[in-house]
Structure formats: structure tokens, C-alpha cells
């Protein structure tokens, strides 16, 4: 859960997640939304992948990013449990 919230702590990564809610996007399509260098975008993608918030598939030379909503749902559920006094570590 910590990796998920760490990944979501940055506004660029939150925007990527929001865009991916609409469906898979290529790395290039996502990068066009930001005025950032390719290495910076790659670092954001890597952080989201490490937290398992996104998964990738390859179509030819194109890498598509997909939102892994189940991880997000689990993290939000854990957060709500925590807020209600639960003890999910």
C-alpha cells in the first residue's frame, strides 16, 4: 500500500492515472500531455509500474499503459479501513 500512495503523491502520476481511467494509452500519447523530458516521464512510468498501478502491453514498437484499477481499489479500501479504525498493515 505504501508504494501506491508514494506513486500517487506526485501530481504528474495522478494525472497519468486519471487519463488511463479512460483507457490504455501509449507512452507517446501520455508524454504529449506533459512538458517533461523522456527520462522524466520514464521515471514516472517506472514508479507507477513498481506500485503496480499500471501494467504494460506491447503492440509492435508501441508500449501501451493500462490502469490496474484493482490495485487502486485495494489501496482505497485499505485507507478507508484505516480511517475507520481497522488495522490492515
GROMACS .gro file of C-alpha atoms in nm:
model
   89
    1UNK     CA    1   0.000   0.000   0.000
    2UNK     CA    2   0.287   0.240   0.074
    3UNK     CA    3   0.415   0.211  -0.283
    4UNK     CA    4   0.071   0.302  -0.417
    5UNK     CA    5   0.042   0.615  -0.206
    6UNK     CA    6   0.402   0.711  -0.278
    7UNK     CA    7   0.333   0.678  -0.650
    8UNK     CA    8   0.017   0.887  -0.619
    9UNK     CA    9   0.194   1.158  -0.420
   10UNK     CA   10   0.312   1.331  -0.740
   11UNK     CA   11   0.064   1.535  -0.948
   12UNK     CA   12   0.203   1.408  -1.281
   13UNK     CA   13   0.149   1.047  -1.180
   14UNK     CA   14  -0.203   1.127  -1.054
   15UNK     CA   15  -0.282   1.283  -1.391
   16UNK     CA   16  -0.145   0.976  -1.572
   17UNK     CA   17  -0.374   0.753  -1.363
   18UNK     CA   18  -0.669   0.982  -1.435
   19UNK     CA   19  -0.602   0.970  -1.811
   20UNK     CA   20  -0.564   0.590  -1.803
   21UNK     CA   21  -0.909   0.560  -1.643
   22UNK     CA   22  -1.039   0.642  -1.993
   23UNK     CA   23  -0.848   0.351  -2.146
   24UNK     CA   24  -0.499   0.238  -2.248
   25UNK     CA   25  -0.262   0.497  -2.390
   26UNK     CA   26   0.079   0.476  -2.550
   27UNK     CA   27   0.381   0.622  -2.376
   28UNK     CA   28   0.399   0.881  -2.653
   29UNK     CA   29   0.035   0.983  -2.612
   30UNK     CA   30   0.084   1.023  -2.238
   31UNK     CA   31   0.410   1.215  -2.281
   32UNK     CA   32   0.235   1.468  -2.508
   33UNK     CA   33   0.024   1.575  -2.211
   34UNK     CA   34   0.328   1.699  -2.019
   35UNK     CA   35   0.615   1.935  -2.086
   36UNK     CA   36   0.867   1.688  -1.947
   37UNK     CA   37   1.172   1.509  -2.085
   38UNK     CA   38   1.154   1.144  -2.188
   39UNK     CA   39   1.375   1.035  -1.896
   40UNK     CA   40   1.148   1.218  -1.651
   41UNK     CA   41   0.838   1.056  -1.799
   42UNK     CA   42   1.011   0.717  -1.789
   43UNK     CA   43   1.081   0.767  -1.419
   44UNK     CA   44   0.712   0.843  -1.356
   45UNK     CA   45   0.606   0.536  -1.554
   46UNK     CA   46   0.855   0.322  -1.360
   47UNK     CA   47   0.717   0.446  -1.027
   48UNK     CA   48   0.362   0.363  -1.134
   49UNK     CA   49   0.468   0.019  -1.257
   50UNK     CA   50   0.657  -0.054  -0.934
   51UNK     CA   51   0.340   0.027  -0.738
   52UNK     CA   52   0.151  -0.199  -0.982
   53UNK     CA   53  -0.088   0.084  -1.064
   54UNK     CA   54  -0.017   0.039  -1.433
   55UNK     CA   55   0.070  -0.256  -1.649
   56UNK     CA   56   0.206  -0.256  -1.999
   57UNK     CA   57   0.148  -0.444  -2.320
   58UNK     CA   58   0.340  -0.420  -2.642
   59UNK     CA   59   0.185  -0.369  -2.984
   60UNK     CA   60   0.470  -0.377  -3.233
   61UNK     CA   61   0.706  -0.099  -3.131
   62UNK     CA   62   0.445   0.071  -2.912
   63UNK     CA   63   0.415   0.021  -2.538
   64UNK     CA   64   0.062   0.066  -2.411
   65UNK     CA   65  -0.004   0.158  -2.050
   66UNK     CA   66  -0.316   0.023  -1.880
   67UNK     CA   67  -0.457   0.123  -1.542
   68UNK     CA   68  -0.460  -0.161  -1.291
   69UNK     CA   69  -0.775  -0.048  -1.114
   70UNK     CA   70  -0.780  -0.343  -0.874
   71UNK     CA   71  -0.462  -0.218  -0.702
   72UNK     CA   72  -0.610   0.128  -0.670
   73UNK     CA   73  -0.935  -0.013  -0.531
   74UNK     CA   74  -0.745  -0.223  -0.276
   75UNK     CA   75  -0.541   0.076  -0.161
   76UNK     CA   76  -0.853   0.289  -0.122
   77UNK     CA   77  -1.027   0.011   0.068
   78UNK     CA   78  -0.727  -0.023   0.300
   79UNK     CA   79  -0.728   0.353   0.353
   80UNK     CA   80  -1.096   0.351   0.443
   81UNK     CA   81  -1.038   0.060   0.683
   82UNK     CA   82  -0.755   0.255   0.843
   83UNK     CA   83  -0.972   0.565   0.877
   84UNK     CA   84  -1.245   0.357   1.040
   85UNK     CA   85  -1.001   0.215   1.293
   86UNK     CA   86  -0.909  -0.109   1.115
   87UNK     CA   87  -0.556  -0.241   1.137
   88UNK     CA   88  -0.459  -0.357   0.787
   89UNK     CA   89  -0.082  -0.315   0.782
   0.00000   0.00000   0.00000
